[in-house]
C-alpha positions as semicolon CSV with decimal commas, in nm:
position;residue;x (nm);y (nm);z (nm)
1;R;6,119;13,809;13,339
2;E;6,356;14,095;13,458
3;V;6,107;14,358;13,301
4;D;5,800;14,229;13,494
5;R;5,982;14,208;13,841
6;A;6,115;14,589;13,812
7;I;5,789;14,714;13,676
8;A;5,574;14,490;14,002
9;A;5,841;14,618;14,227
10;E;5,794;14,999;14,133
11;L;5,413;14,982;14,096
12;G;5,371;14,782;14,437
13;E;5,583;15,093;14,570
14;L;5,329;15,345;14,493
15;R;5,051;15,141;14,610
16;E;5,211;15,130;14,935
17;R;5,282;15,504;14,930
18;Y;4,927;15,607;14,782
19;D;4,703;15,493;15,094
20;P;4,848;15,741;15,343
21;A;4,954;16,031;15,080
22;G;4,639;16,039;14,846
23;L;4,610;16,138;14,497
24;A;4,805;16,468;14,487
25;W;5,130;16,289;14,608
26;L;5,037;16,024;14,334
27;I;5,034;16,293;14,057
28;D;5,335;16,468;14,187
29;A;5,530;16,140;14,207
30;V;5,400;16,026;13,836
31;Q;5,551;16,393;13,701
32;R;5,855;16,360;13,881
33;R;5,940;15,999;13,757
34;S;5,851;16,115;13,422
35;A;6,081;16,382;13,399
36;T;6,377;16,191;13,546
37;R;6,313;15,827;13,411
38;G;6,453;15,678;13,703
39;R;6,452;15,333;13,519
40;S;6,607;15,307;13,146
41;G;6,316;15,349;12,917
42;A;6,068;15,383;13,205
43;L;5,704;15,479;13,072
44;Y;5,428;15,627;13,297
45;L;5,049;15,783;13,256
46;L;4,800;15,854;13,482
47;I;4,409;15,917;13,351
48;D;4,099;16,011;13,528
49;A;3,792;15,820;13,482
50;S;3,700;16,015;13,195
51;G;4,040;15,907;13,011
52;N;4,192;16,258;13,037
53;R;4,568;16,254;13,106
54;V;4,663;16,367;13,420
55;A;5,022;16,295;13,421
56;G;5,281;16,104;13,260
57;N;5,502;16,084;12,949
58;L;5,284;15,885;12,724
59;P;5,073;16,111;12,514
60;A;4,769;15,886;12,556
61;W;4,630;15,551;12,671
62;P;4,711;15,238;12,474
63;D;4,434;15,081;12,280
64;A;4,338;14,861;12,576
65;A;4,052;14,970;12,783
66;P;4,228;15,069;13,133
67;G;4,138;14,814;13,391
68;A;4,064;14,556;13,142
69;A;4,402;14,337;13,198
70;R;4,679;14,406;13,455
71;W;4,966;14,333;13,192
72;I;4,934;14,498;12,834
73;N;5,206;14,464;12,538
74;F;5,115;14,774;12,303
75;D;5,355;15,024;12,064
76;F;5,405;15,389;12,113
77;E;5,574;15,651;11,909
78;L;5,884;15,797;11,973
79;G;6,004;16,130;11,871
80;E;5,857;16,413;11,656
81;P;5,566;16,355;11,452
82;A;5,717;16,373;11,128
83;D;6,031;16,138;11,230
84;A;5,830;15,918;11,499
85;V;5,936;15,582;11,548
86;R;5,733;15,298;11,686
87;H;5,855;15,107;11,992
88;P;5,729;14,809;12,186
89;A;5,651;14,835;12,530
90;R;5,522;14,627;12,814
91;A;5,330;14,771;13,126
92;A;5,124;14,687;13,422
93;V;4,803;14,861;13,502
94;H;4,632;14,971;13,847
95;T;4,351;15,152;13,943
96;F;4,367;15,407;14,226
97;D;3,987;15,506;14,296
98;S;3,876;15,654;13,979
99;H;4,221;15,710;13,810
100;H;4,423;15,454;13,636
101;L;4,796;15,418;13,635
102;L;4,981;15,267;13,374
103;V;5,362;15,195;13,463
104;G;5,544;15,003;13,185
105;T;5,910;14,987;13,003
106;D;6,009;15,059;12,653
107;V;6,158;14,710;12,560
108;A;6,273;14,792;12,190
109;Q;6,631;14,787;12,322
110;R;6,627;14,481;12,506
111;N;6,423;14,310;12,215
112;A;6,725;14,435;11,980
113;V;6,995;14,271;12,244
114;A;6,782;13,936;12,273
115;Q;6,754;13,945;11,878
116;H;7,163;13,991;11,870
117;L;7,195;13,725;12,123
118;R;6,969;13,486;11,915
119;D;7,142;13,556;11,602
120;A;7,492;13,510;11,758
121;L;7,373;13,170;11,914
122;A;7,237;13,071;11,551
123;W;7,559;13,148;11,381
124;S;7,784;13,020;11,635
125;T;7,589;12,706;11,643
126;L;7,595;12,691;11,263
127;L;7,957;12,747;11,278
128;A;8,016;12,492;11,560
129;A;7,849;12,244;11,337
130;L;8,048;12,319;11,027
131;L;8,353;12,322;11,238
132;S;8,254;11,972;11,364
133;G;8,154;11,833;11,048
134;M;8,524;11,960;10,891
135;V;8,733;11,811;11,183
136;G;8,528;11,488;11,149
137;W;8,565;11,487;10,751
138;W;8,947;11,568;10,792
139;Y;8,967;11,302;11,078
140;S;8,779;11,038;10,902
141;R;9,021;11,074;10,573
142;R;9,329;11,066;10,819
143;V;9,221;10,744;10,979
144;G;9,097;10,606;10,659
145;A;9,424;10,660;10,488
146;R;9,633;10,516;10,780
147;V;9,393;10,214;10,772
148;R;9,446;10,160;10,366
149;A;9,795;10,204;10,394
150;A;9,793;9,936;10,663
151;A;9,576;9,723;10,483
152;R;9,830;9,745;10,166
153;A;10,111;9,630;10,383
154;C;9,912;9,331;10,543
155;D;9,843;9,233;10,167
156;E;10,195;9,256;10,062
157;I;10,301;9,062;10,358
158;L;10,034;8,789;10,287
159;A;10,154;8,782;9,924
160;G;10,498;8,643;10,050
161;D;10,683;9,008;10,064
162;S;10,838;8,943;10,433
163;A;11,045;9,267;10,423
164;A;10,713;9,460;10,405
165;R;10,613;9,659;10,704
166;L;10,322;9,852;10,851
167;P;10,382;10,240;10,792
168;A;10,476;10,430;11,103
169;R;10,512;10,807;11,117
170;A;10,698;11,029;11,364
171;A;10,384;11,158;11,535
172;G;10,366;10,872;11,796
173;D;9,994;10,823;11,809
174;E;9,797;10,507;11,888
175;F;9,820;10,412;11,492
176;D;10,175;10,457;11,519
177;Q;10,218;10,266;11,873
178;L;9,992;9,966;11,666
179;A;10,213;9,979;11,366
180;C;10,555;9,964;11,579
181;A;10,422;9,653;11,768
182;V;10,301;9,476;11,478
183;N;10,632;9,545;11,312
184;R;10,833;9,413;11,588
185;A;10,628;9,080;11,578
186;L;10,679;9,066;11,206
187;E;11,060;9,086;11,244
188;H;11,081;8,839;11,524
189;A;10,893;8,591;11,291
190;E;11,121;8,676;11,007
191;R;11,404;8,596;11,243
192;Q;11,262;8,275;11,349
193;T;11,193;8,210;10,984
194;L;11,538;8,291;10,904
195;A;11,644;8,046;11,165
196;A;11,445;7,764;11,077
197;R;11,557;7,831;10,699
198;A;11,924;7,791;10,804
199;T;11,848;7,446;10,996
200;Y;11,654;7,319;10,688
201;S;11,919;7,412;10,464
202;G;12,228;7,326;10,658
203;A;12,047;6,977;10,774
204;A;11,992;6,884;10,424
205;R;12,313;6,984;10,280
206;E;12,512;6,773;10,563
207;L;12,298;6,479;10,531
208;R;12,302;6,455;10,135
209;V;12,668;6,313;10,104
210;P;12,655;6,078;10,405
211;L;12,339;5,924;10,275
212;H;12,477;5,901;9,927
213;R;12,803;5,719;10,056
214;L;12,576;5,468;10,261
215;R;12,351;5,407;9,912
216;M;12,667;5,335;9,729
217;R;12,807;5,085;10,002
218;L;12,464;4,931;10,032
219;E;12,423;4,875;9,650
220;S;12,797;4,733;9,642
221;L;12,720;4,512;9,899
222;A;12,410;4,381;9,715
223;Q;12,609;4,314;9,408
224;R;12,881;4,102;9,636
225;T;12,604;3,907;9,850
226;A;12,501;3,591;9,692
227;G;12,250;3,482;9,955
228;E;11,885;3,547;9,842
229;E;11,782;3,669;10,197
230;M;12,052;3,904;10,232
231;R;11,991;4,055;9,895
232;E;11,607;4,114;9,998
233;A;11,717;4,286;10,350
234;L;11,940;4,500;10,141
235;G;11,687;4,591;9,876
236;A;11,453;4,693;10,183
237;A;11,730;4,891;10,329
238;L;11,796;5,073;9,986
239;G;11,421;5,132;9,952
240;D;11,424;5,304;10,288
241;L;11,709;5,508;10,211
242;E;11,578;5,647;9,866
243;R;11,248;5,765;10,094
244;A;11,507;5,927;10,302
245;Q;11,664;6,123;10,001
246;R;11,320;6,226;9,886
247;T;11,257;6,362;10,223
248;L;11,597;6,527;10,195
249;A;11,514;6,699;9,871
250;T;11,173;6,791;10,023
251;L;11,377;6,968;10,295
252;L;11,550;7,157;10,045
253;Q;11,255;7,272;9,839
254;I;11,087;7,388;10,184
255;A;11,400;7,599;10,246
256;H;11,392;7,754;9,916
257;A;11,021;7,801;9,954
258;A;11,081;7,968;10,318
259;A;11,346;8,184;10,143
260;D;11,101;8,315;9,874
261;T;11,288;8,168;9,561
262;P;11,041;7,947;9,421
263;L;11,209;7,690;9,155
264;S;11,084;7,885;8,869
265;Q;11,247;8,197;8,965
266;A;11,543;8,280;8,711
267;E;11,873;8,445;8,800
268;R;12,235;8,510;8,681
269;I;12,443;8,219;8,782
270;D;12,816;8,141;8,789
271;L;12,791;7,793;8,588
272;A;13,151;7,721;8,666
273;E;13,137;7,800;9,011
274;L;12,811;7,565;9,061
275;A;13,041;7,274;8,854
276;R;13,339;7,334;9,105
277;S;13,107;7,320;9,409
278;M;12,923;7,008;9,296
279;V;13,258;6,817;9,226
280;E;13,389;6,912;9,537
281;L;13,062;6,805;9,740
282;Y;13,092;6,458;9,542
283;A;13,486;6,411;9,533
284;P;13,473;6,182;9,887
285;A;13,223;5,943;9,717
286;A;13,434;5,930;9,398
287;R;13,735;5,855;9,587
288;E;13,588;5,554;9,828
289;A;13,425;5,425;9,492
290;G;13,798;5,441;9,327
291;L;13,664;5,671;9,034
292;A;13,883;5,980;8,915
293;L;13,682;6,285;8,935
294;A;13,786;6,596;8,779
295;V;13,620;6,941;8,653
296;H;13,717;7,155;8,387
297;A;13,585;7,521;8,451
298;A;13,847;7,763;8,458
299;G;13,747;8,124;8,550
300;S;13,373;8,220;8,563
301;C;13,073;8,146;8,310
302;A;12,736;8,356;8,366
303;V;12,420;8,242;8,268
304;T;12,054;8,317;8,353
305;G;11,894;8,013;8,526
306;N;11,763;7,831;8,833
307;R;12,053;7,761;9,084
308;Q;11,830;7,476;9,235
309;L;11,732;7,306;8,903
310;L;12,080;7,341;8,784
311;A;12,233;7,178;9,123
312;Q;11,978;6,904;9,107
313;L;12,083;6,840;8,732
314;L;12,453;6,818;8,839
315;A;12,374;6,586;9,114
316;S;12,167;6,368;8,933
317;L;12,421;6,290;8,642
318;L;12,717;6,267;8,928
319;E;12,526;6,002;9,123
320;N;12,424;5,790;8,796
321;A;12,807;5,814;8,707
322;L;12,900;5,725;9,074
323;K;12,663;5,442;9,033
324;F;12,754;5,278;8,707
325;V;13,122;5,353;8,624
326;P;13,321;5,054;8,761
327;A;13,639;5,138;9,007
328;G;13,907;5,253;8,822
329;G;13,691;5,501;8,599
330;A;13,704;5,872;8,538
331;V;13,418;6,107;8,569
332;E;13,482;6,456;8,390
333;V;13,254;6,785;8,446
334;S;13,348;7,055;8,197
335;V;13,209;7,395;8,142
336;A;13,281;7,622;7,843
337;A;13,133;7,945;7,726
338;Q;12,969;7,994;7,389
339;G;13,011;8,268;7,123
340;D;12,608;8,343;7,165
341;G;12,634;8,412;7,532
342;G;12,533;8,081;7,652
343;A;12,719;7,794;7,810
344;Q;12,780;7,409;7,770
345;L;12,793;7,205;8,081
346;S;12,887;6,825;8,022
347;V;12,934;6,535;8,237
348;A;13,147;6,237;8,072
349;D;13,274;5,915;8,191
350;N;13,440;5,620;8,050
351;G;13,190;5,372;8,181
352;P;13,048;5,092;7,997
353;G;12,740;5,293;7,885
354;I;12,384;5,183;7,818
355;A;12,352;4,894;7,580
356;P;12,132;4,990;7,297
């Protein structure tokens, strides 16, 4: 320790100079150093063989016997007897012939500084641990909130909400970079889905009328053909065509499913506009079959329903009319609003009907 090194150095100097100078010099040196206290808190005491004080600034020898130990720790009183304060001290002891010399240091101030340092270290360690805990708690909550928000967005996407995106803030941290990358991937996938949906829907609509025309021609040809073998071939062709039409209907359903519009979803529909569109779609097939196809749906007529189901209903009725009404006949589609807010849709023809 620093105190021990300072004491040992001073005692070593006194021993070296004692041999040539003698006891008188030693007494004078102890007296001078006791008066000036060259070191901070320096303590000196020189006693003879009988224990009598010869020189120094300590009133009496400590409890330890002279010469019993080279290093001793003891307490001494500082100040007037009425206001004396006990201070801790550490000293080294050396014997010069029949005299004993104690050279020490008052360590009260050093101990107080050391205690202050220990207290400061303990408090700083506690504050650092507390601050680290608070920062960790805040960061874990922040990270947990970001992860939960991302998980909720993923659940929404998996539930079918194609417009949902991972939340991104303006901080630009790692979470934001990841969210932006995932959002770009989702937007790319949505564009691909829209392109596929448009392809399905366009192909289905473009193929529907030609397939219907082909079916009408094959059915007409089958009715005019007398040979059994030819009728069987035409029947097989009609079967294949029917399967192709079912596949076409499936493609339309896939397109609606990709658009997140299930068949059971209701919406506000202009029934008159839908009737006009369907009649326009089947007009070429009606002309080819020699039928007069007309629509009576002036203005608009809004109802709540499913556009796909209503379109399928009209398509089924029109295909049935085109199939069974003979050439020269007429098919009429009409839409009329009702007083209760509803609407009436009818498909009428002058064909032979169904026998009872």
